[in-house]
mmCIF file of C-alpha atoms in Angstrom:
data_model
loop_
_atom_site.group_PDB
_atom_site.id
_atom_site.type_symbol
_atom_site.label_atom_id
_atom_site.label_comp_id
_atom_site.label_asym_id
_atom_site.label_seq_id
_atom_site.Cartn_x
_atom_site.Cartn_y
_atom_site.Cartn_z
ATOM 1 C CA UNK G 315 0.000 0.000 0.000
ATOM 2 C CA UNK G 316 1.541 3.321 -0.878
ATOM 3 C CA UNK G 317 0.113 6.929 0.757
ATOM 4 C CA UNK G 318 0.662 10.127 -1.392
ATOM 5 C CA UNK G 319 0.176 13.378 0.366
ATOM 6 C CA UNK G 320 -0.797 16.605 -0.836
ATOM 7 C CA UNK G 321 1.459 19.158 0.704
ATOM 8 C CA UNK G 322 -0.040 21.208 2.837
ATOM 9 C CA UNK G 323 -1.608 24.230 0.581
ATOM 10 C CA UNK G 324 -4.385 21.654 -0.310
ATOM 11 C CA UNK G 325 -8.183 22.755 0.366
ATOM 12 C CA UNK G 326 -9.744 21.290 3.432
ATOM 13 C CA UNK G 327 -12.037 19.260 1.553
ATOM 14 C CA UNK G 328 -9.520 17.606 -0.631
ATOM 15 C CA UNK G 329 -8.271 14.231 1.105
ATOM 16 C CA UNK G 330 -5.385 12.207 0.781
ATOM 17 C CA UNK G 331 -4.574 9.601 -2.618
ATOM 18 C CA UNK G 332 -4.934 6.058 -1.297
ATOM 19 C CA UNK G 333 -3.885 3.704 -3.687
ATOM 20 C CA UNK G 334 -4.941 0.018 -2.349
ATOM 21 C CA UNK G 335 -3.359 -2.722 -3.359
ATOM 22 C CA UNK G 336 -5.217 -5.465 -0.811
ATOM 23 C CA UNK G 337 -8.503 -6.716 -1.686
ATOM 24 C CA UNK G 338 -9.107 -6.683 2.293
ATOM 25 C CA UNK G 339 -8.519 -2.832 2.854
ATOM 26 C CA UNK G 340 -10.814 -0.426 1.978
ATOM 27 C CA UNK G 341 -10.925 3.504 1.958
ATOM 28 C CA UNK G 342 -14.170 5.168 3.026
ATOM 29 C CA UNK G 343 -14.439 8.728 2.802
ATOM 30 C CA UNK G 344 -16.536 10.598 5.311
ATOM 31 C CA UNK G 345 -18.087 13.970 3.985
ATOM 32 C CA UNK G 346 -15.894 16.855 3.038
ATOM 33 C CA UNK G 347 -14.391 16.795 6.430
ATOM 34 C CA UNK G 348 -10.868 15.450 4.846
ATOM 35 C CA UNK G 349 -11.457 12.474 7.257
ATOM 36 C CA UNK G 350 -10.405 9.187 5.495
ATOM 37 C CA UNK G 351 -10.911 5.699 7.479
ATOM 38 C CA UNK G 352 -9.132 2.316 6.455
ATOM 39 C CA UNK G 353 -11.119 -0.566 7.467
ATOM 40 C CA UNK G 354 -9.696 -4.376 7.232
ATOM 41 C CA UNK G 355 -11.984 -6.665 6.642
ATOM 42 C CA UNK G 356 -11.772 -10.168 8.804
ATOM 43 C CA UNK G 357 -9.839 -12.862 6.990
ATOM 44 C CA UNK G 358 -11.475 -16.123 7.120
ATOM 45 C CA UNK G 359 -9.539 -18.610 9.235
ATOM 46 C CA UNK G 360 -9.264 -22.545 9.097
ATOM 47 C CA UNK G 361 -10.846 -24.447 11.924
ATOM 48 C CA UNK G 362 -9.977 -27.524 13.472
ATOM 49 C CA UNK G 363 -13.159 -29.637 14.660
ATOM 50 C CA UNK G 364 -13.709 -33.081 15.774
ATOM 51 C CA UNK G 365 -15.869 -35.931 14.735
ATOM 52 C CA UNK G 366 -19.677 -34.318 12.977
ATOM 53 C CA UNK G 367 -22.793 -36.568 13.620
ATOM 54 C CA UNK G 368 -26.037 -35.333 12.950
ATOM 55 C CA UNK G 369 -29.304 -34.803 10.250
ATOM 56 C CA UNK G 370 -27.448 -30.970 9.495
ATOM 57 C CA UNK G 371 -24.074 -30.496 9.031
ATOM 58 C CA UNK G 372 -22.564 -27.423 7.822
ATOM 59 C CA UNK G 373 -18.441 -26.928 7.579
ATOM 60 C CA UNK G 374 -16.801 -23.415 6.772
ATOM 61 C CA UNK G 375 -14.967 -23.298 3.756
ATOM 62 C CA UNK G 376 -11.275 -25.077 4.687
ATOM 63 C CA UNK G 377 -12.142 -26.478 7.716
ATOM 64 C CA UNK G 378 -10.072 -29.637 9.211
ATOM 65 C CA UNK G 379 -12.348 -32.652 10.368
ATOM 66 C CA UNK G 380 -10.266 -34.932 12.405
ATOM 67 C CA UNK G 381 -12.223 -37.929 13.472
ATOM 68 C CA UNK G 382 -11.859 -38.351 17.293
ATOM 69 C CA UNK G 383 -15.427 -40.084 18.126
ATOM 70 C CA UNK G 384 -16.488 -44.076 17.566
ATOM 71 C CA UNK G 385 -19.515 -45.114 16.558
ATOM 72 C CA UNK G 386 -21.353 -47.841 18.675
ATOM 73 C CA UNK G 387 -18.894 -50.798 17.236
ATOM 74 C CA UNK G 388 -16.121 -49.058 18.738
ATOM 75 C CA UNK G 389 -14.414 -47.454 15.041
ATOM 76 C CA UNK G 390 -13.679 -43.478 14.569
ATOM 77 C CA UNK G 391 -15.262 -41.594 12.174
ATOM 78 C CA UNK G 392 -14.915 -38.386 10.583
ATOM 79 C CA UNK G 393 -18.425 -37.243 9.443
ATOM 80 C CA UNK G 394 -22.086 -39.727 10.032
ATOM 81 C CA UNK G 395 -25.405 -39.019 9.410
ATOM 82 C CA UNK G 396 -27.972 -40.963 11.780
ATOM 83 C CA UNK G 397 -29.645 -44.354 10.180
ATOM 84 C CA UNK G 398 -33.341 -44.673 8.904
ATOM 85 C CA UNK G 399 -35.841 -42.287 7.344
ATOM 86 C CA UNK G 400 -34.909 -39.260 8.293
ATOM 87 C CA UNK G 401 -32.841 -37.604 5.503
ATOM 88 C CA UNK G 402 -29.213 -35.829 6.314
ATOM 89 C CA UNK G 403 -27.926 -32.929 4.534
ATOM 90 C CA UNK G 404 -24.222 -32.619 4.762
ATOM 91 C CA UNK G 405 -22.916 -29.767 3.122
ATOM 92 C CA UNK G 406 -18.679 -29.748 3.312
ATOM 93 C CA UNK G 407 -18.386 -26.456 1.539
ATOM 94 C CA UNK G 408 -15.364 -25.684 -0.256
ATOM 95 C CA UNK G 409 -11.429 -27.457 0.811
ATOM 96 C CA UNK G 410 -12.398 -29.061 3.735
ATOM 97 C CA UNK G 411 -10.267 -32.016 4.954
ATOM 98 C CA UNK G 412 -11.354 -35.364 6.751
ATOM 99 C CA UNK G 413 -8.484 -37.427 8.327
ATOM 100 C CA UNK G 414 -9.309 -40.385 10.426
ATOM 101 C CA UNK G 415 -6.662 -42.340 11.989
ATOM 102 C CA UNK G 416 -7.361 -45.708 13.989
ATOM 103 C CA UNK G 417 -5.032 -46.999 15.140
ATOM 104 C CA UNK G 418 -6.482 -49.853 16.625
ATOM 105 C CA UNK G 419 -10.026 -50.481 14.465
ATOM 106 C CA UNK G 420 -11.891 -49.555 11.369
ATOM 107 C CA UNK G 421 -11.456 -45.960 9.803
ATOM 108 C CA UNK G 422 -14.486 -43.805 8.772
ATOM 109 C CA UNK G 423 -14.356 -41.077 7.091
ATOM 110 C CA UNK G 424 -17.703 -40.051 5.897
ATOM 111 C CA UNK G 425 -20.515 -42.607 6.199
ATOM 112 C CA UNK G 426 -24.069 -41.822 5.045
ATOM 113 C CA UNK G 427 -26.955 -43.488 6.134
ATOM 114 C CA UNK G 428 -30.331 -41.758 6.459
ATOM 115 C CA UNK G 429 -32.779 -42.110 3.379
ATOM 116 C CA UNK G 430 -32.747 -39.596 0.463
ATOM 117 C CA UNK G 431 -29.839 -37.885 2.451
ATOM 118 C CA UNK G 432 -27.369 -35.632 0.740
ATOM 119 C CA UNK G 433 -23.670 -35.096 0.336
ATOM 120 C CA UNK G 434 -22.194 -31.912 -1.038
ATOM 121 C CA UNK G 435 -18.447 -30.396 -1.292
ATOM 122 C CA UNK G 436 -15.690 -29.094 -3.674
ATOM 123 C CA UNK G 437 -12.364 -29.768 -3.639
ATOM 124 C CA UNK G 438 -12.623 -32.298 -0.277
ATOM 125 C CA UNK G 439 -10.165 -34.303 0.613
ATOM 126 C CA UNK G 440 -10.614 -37.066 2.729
ATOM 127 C CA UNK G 441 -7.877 -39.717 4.417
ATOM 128 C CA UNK G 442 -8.313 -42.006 6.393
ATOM 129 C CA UNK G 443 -6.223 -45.067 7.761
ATOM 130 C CA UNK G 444 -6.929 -47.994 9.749
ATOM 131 C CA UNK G 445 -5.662 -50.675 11.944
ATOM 132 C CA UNK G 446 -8.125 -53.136 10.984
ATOM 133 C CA UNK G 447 -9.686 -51.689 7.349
ATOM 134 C CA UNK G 448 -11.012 -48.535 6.346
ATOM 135 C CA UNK G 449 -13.527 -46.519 4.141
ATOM 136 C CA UNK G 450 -13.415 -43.052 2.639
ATOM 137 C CA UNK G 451 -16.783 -42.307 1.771
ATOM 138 C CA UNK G 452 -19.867 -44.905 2.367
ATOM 139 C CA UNK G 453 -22.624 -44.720 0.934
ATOM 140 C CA UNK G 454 -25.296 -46.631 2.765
ATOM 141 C CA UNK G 455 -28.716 -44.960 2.839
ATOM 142 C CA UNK G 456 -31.716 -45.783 0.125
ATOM 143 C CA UNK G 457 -31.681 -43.219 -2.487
ATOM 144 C CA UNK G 458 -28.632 -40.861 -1.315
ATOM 145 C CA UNK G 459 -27.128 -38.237 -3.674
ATOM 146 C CA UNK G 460 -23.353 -37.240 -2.885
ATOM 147 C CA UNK G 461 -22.206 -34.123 -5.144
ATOM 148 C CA UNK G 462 -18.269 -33.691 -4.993
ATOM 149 C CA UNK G 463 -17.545 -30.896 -7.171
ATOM 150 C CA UNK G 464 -14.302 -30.824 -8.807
ATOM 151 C CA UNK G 465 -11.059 -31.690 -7.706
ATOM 152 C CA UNK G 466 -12.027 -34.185 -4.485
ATOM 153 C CA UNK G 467 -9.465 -36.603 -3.092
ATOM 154 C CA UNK G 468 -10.267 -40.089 -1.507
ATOM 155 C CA UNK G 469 -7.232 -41.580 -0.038
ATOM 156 C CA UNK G 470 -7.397 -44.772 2.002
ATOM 157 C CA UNK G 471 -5.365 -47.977 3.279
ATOM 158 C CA UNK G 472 -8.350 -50.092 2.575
ATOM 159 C CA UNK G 473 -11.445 -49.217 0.280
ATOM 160 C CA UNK G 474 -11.928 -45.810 -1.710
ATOM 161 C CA UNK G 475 -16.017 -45.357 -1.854
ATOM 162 C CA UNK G 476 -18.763 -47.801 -1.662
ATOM 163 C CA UNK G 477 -22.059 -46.339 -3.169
ATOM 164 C CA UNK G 478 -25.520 -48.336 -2.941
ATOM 165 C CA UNK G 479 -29.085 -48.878 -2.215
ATOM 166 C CA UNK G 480 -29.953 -47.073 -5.856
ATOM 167 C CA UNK G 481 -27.690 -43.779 -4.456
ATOM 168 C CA UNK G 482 -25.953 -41.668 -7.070
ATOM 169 C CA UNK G 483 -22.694 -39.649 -6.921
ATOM 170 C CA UNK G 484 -21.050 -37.201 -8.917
ATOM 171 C CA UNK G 485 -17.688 -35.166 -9.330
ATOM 172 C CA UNK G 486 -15.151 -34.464 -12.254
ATOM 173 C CA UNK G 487 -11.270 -34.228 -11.815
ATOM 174 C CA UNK G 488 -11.995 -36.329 -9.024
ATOM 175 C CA UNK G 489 -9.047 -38.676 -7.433
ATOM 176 C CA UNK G 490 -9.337 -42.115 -5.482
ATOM 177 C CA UNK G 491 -5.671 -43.113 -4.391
ATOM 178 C CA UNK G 492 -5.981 -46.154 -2.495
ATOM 179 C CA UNK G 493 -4.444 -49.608 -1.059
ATOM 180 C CA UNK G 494 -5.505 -53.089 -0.291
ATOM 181 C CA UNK G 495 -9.185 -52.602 -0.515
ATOM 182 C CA UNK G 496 -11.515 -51.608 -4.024
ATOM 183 C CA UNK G 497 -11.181 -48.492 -4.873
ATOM 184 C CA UNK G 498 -14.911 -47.381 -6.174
ATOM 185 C CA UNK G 499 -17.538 -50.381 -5.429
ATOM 186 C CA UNK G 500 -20.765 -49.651 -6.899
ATOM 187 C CA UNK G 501 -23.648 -52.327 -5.516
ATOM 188 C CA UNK G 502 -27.413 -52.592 -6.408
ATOM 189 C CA UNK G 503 -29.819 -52.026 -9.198
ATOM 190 C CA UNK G 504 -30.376 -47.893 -9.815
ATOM 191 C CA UNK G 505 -26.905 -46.857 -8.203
ATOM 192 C CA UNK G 506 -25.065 -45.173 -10.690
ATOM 193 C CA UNK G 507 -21.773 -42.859 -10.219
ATOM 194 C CA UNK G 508 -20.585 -40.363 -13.093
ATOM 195 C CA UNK G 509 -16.778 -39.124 -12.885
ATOM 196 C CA UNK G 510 -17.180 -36.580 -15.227
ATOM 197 C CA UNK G 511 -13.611 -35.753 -16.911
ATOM 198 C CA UNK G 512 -9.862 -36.270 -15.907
ATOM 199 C CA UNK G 513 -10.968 -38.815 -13.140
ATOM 200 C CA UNK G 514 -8.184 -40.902 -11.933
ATOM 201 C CA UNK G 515 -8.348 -43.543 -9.461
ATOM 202 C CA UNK G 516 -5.230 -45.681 -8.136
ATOM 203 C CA UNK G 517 -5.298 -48.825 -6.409
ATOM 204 C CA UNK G 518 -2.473 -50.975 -5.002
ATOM 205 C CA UNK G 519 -3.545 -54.774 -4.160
ATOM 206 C CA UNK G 520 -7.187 -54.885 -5.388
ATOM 207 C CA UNK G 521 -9.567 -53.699 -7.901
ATOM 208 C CA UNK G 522 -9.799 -50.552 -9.246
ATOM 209 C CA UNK G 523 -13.534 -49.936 -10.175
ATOM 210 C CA UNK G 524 -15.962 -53.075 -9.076
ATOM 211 C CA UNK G 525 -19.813 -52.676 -10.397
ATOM 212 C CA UNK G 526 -22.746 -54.828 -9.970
ATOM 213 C CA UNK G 527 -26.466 -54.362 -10.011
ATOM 214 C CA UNK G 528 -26.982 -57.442 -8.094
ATOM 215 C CA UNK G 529 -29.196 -56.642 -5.050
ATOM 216 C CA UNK G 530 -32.255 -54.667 -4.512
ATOM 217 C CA UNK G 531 -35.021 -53.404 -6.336
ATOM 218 C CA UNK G 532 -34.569 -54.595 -9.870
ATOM 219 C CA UNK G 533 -37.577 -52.004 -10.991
ATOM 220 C CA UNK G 534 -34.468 -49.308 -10.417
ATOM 221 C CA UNK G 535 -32.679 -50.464 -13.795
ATOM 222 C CA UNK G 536 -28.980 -51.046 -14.005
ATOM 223 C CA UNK G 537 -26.274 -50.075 -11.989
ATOM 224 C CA UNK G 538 -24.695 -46.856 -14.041
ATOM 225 C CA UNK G 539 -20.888 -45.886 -14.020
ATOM 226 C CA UNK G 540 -19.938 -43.132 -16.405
ATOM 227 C CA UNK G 541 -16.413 -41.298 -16.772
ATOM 228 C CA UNK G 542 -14.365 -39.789 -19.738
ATOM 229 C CA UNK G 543 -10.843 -39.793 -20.091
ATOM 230 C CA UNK G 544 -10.577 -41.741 -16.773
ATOM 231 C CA UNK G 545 -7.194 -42.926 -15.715
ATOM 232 C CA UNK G 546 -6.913 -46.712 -14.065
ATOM 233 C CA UNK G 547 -3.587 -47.909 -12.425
ATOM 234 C CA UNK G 548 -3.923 -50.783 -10.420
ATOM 235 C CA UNK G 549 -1.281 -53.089 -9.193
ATOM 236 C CA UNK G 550 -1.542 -56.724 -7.478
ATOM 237 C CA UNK G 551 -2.324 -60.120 -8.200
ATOM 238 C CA UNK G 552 -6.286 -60.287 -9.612
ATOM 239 C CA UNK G 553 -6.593 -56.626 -9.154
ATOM 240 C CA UNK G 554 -8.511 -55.836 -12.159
ATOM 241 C CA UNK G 555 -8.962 -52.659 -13.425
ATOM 242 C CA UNK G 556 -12.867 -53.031 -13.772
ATOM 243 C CA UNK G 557 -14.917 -56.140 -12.968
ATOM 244 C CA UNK G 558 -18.440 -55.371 -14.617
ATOM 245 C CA UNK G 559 -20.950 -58.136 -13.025
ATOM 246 C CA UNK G 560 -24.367 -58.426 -14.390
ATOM 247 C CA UNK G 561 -27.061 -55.914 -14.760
ATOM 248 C CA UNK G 562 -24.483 -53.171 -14.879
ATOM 249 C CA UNK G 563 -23.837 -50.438 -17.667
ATOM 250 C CA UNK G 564 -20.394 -48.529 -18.113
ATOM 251 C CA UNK G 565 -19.655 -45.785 -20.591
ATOM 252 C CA UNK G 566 -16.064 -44.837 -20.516
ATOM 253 C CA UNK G 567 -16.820 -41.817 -22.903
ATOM 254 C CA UNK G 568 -13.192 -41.335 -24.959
ATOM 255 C CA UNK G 569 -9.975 -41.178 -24.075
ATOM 256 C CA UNK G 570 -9.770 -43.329 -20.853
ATOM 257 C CA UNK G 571 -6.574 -45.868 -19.817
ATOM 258 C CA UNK G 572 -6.981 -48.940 -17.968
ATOM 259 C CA UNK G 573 -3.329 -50.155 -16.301
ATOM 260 C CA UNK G 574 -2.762 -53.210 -14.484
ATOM 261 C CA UNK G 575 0.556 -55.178 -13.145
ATOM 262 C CA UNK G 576 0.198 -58.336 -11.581
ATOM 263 C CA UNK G 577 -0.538 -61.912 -12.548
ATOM 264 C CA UNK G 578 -4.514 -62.606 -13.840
ATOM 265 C CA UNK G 579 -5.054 -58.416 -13.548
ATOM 266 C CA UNK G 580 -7.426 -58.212 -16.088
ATOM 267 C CA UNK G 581 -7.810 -54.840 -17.786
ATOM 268 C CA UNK G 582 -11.992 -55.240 -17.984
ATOM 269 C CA UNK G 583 -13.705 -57.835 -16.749
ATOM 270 C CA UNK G 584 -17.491 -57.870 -18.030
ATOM 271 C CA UNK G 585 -20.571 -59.497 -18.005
ATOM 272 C CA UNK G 586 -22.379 -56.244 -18.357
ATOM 273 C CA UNK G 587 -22.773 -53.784 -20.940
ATOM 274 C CA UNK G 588 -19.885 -51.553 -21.903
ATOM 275 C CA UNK G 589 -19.071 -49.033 -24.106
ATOM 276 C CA UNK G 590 -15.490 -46.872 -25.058
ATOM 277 C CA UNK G 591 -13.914 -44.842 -28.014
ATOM 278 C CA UNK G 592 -10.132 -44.344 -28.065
ATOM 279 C CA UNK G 593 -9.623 -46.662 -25.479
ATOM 280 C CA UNK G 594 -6.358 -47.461 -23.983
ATOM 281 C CA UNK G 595 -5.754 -50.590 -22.243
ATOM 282 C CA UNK G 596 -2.335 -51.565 -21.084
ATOM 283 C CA UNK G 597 -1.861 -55.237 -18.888
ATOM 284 C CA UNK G 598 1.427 -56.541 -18.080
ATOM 285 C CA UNK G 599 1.308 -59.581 -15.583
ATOM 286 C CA UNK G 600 1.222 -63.400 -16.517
ATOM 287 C CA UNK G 601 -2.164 -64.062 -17.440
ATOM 288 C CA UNK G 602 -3.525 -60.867 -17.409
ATOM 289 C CA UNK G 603 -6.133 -60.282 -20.089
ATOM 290 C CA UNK G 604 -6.407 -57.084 -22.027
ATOM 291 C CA UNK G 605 -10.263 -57.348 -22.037
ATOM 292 C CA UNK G 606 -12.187 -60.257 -20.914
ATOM 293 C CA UNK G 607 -16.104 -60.338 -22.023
ATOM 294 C CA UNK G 608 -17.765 -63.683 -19.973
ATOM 295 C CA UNK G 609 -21.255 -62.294 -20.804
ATOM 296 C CA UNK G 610 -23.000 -59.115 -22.258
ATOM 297 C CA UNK G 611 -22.010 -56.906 -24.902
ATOM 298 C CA UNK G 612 -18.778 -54.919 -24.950
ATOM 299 C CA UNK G 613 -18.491 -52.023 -27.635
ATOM 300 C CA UNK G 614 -14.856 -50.651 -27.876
ATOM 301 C CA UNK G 615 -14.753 -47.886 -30.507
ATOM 302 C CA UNK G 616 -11.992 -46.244 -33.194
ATOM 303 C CA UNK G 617 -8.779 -45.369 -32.006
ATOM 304 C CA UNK G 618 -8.419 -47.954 -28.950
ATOM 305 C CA UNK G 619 -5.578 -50.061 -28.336
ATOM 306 C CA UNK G 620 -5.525 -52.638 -26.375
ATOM 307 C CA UNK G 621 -2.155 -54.630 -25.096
ATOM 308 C CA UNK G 622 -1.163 -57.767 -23.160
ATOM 309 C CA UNK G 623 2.122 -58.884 -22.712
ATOM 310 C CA UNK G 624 1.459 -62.423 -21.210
ATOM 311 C CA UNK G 625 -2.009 -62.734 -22.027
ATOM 312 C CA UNK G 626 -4.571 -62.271 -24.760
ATOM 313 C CA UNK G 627 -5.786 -59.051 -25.873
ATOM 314 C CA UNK G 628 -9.768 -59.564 -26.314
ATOM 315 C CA UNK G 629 -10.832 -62.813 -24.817
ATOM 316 C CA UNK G 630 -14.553 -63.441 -24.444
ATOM 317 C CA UNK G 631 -16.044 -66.605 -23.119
ATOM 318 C CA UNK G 632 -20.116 -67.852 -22.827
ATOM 319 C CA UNK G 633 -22.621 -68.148 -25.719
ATOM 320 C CA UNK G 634 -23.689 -64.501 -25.015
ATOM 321 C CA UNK G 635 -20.494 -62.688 -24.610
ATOM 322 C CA UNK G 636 -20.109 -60.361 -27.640
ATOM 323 C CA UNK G 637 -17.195 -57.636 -28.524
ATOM 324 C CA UNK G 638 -17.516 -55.264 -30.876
ATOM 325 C CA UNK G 639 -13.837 -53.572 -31.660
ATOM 326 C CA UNK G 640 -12.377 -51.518 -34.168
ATOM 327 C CA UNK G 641 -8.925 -50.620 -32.615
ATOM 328 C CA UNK G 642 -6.010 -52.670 -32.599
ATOM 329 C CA UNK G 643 -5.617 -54.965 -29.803
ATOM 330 C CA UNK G 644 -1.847 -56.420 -29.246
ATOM 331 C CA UNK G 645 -1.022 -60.024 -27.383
#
């Protein structure tokens, strides 16, 4: 901030040049008096807050959750709605941070369970680590909605997000970084999650995306996962990069990379219905199939390669399996 001064000739009523170069100071004059006040306005600060359990939850923008409450089996949690009809509206603002560390149990960080409840934030990061297993985000109550705007994180030392009970989430830019568990498990008929674009979703020792519309009210349709220029690196013996069970639909859009290393890590595994255009699959352990179609009808577009280096590149097996491809698949 610089001051000029008018020397001292100056008329009464003329006041002093303030040039402001903060957005949080600002000049008021007051009359022709000459008076001039500088106000600065409060600067929102980060709070640190405990475990949240409730029906209405509201966090200020960049707030730290740190889970330091158990539920009734004895495991810390960062955020929990209540269970049964009653809806919960969580709403986790803008860069807010969950971390949940038990060191003796089963990690939490944000479990939904009250009917038609709802989950909203931007940019959110959760971690959480367990002793025993863990869970970023759960998804457990009938008919939820979770809305993670752009640029969430998951991390976890066990499973990334489980979504069911014909619930739907959404983000874009959205990151699951994971270990040991599934990184996104989508159950039930009607549950569907979309990724939006630039999704990328990491997973050492299990599966990367698991879908099945299984369970539940079949009247809901299929279970729904939908992402564009998704990124899949998974690493570990059967860790797939996405087992598609029955009564399941997946659009990968264009652009999207499946990665696997490890012996029988399938690329896609499918007895649902997919689709893809300039799809890249890459699968390097012994075994490991590029894409596998046991059942269903998997449509892989222009511009898609696929690659095995121990195992074949499209593989189906079953009466009904179909693939439809015009890349180039390498074995």
């Amino acid at each position: 901030m610089g001051i000029k001064q008018h020397n001292g000739n100056t008329k009464a009523d003329r006041l002093a040049e303030l040039k402001i170069r903060s957005p949080s100071i600002q000049l008021i004059k007051f009359g022709a008096i000459g008076l001039n006040a500088i106000i600065f306005s409060p600067l929102l600060i980060a709070a640190d807050t405990g475990s949240q359990y409730g029906t209405n939850i509201t966090i200020n923008d960049g707030d730290r959750i740190t889970g330091d409450t158990a539920d009734p089996s004895g495991n810390l949690y960062g955020v929990m709605t209540p269970a049964g009809n009653t809806p919960g509206n969580i709403n986790l603002g803008n860069d807010v941070t969950v971390n949940v560390n038990d060191a003796s149990g089963y990690a939490k960080g944000i479990i939904i369970q009250g009917k038609n409840s709802s989950l909203t934030a931007n940019r959110l990061t959760v971690d959480v680590v367990g002793q025993t297993s863990a869970i970023g985000i759960n998804l457990i109550g009938d008919y939820t909605h979770a809305d993670l705007g752009t640029g969430s994180t998951i991390k976890s030392n066990d499973d990334g997000i489980i979504i069911g009970h014909s619930s739907t989430l959404t983000a874009t830019q959205f990151t699951i970084e994971n270990s040991n568990g599934i990184g996104l498990t989508i159950n039930d008929y009607g549950t569907s999650v979309d990724l939006g674009s630039g999704s990328k979703i990491t997973t050492d020792g299990s599966t990367g995306v698991y879908i099945g519309g299984l369970n539940g009210n079949n009247a809901n349709g299929a279970a729904r996962f939908t992402a564009t220029d998704l990124t899949i690196d998974v690493q570990g013996y059967s860790a797939m990069g996405i087992n598609v069970q029955k009564n399941s639909v997946v659009d990968l859009g264009t652009n999207s990379t499946i990665k696997t290393n490890g012996d029988n890590a399938h690329g896609l595994w499918s007895f649902g219905q997919v689709s893809a255009n300039a799809l890249t699959v890459d699968v390097t352990g012994a075994a490991a199939n590029g894409v596998e179609v046991r059942g269903g009808t998997t449509t892989i577009g222009a511009d898609s390669h696929i690659s095995s280096a121990q195992g074949g590149g499209l593989v189906t097996s079953g009466s009904d399996a179909i693939i439809n491809f015009t890349g180039t698949a390498a074995q």
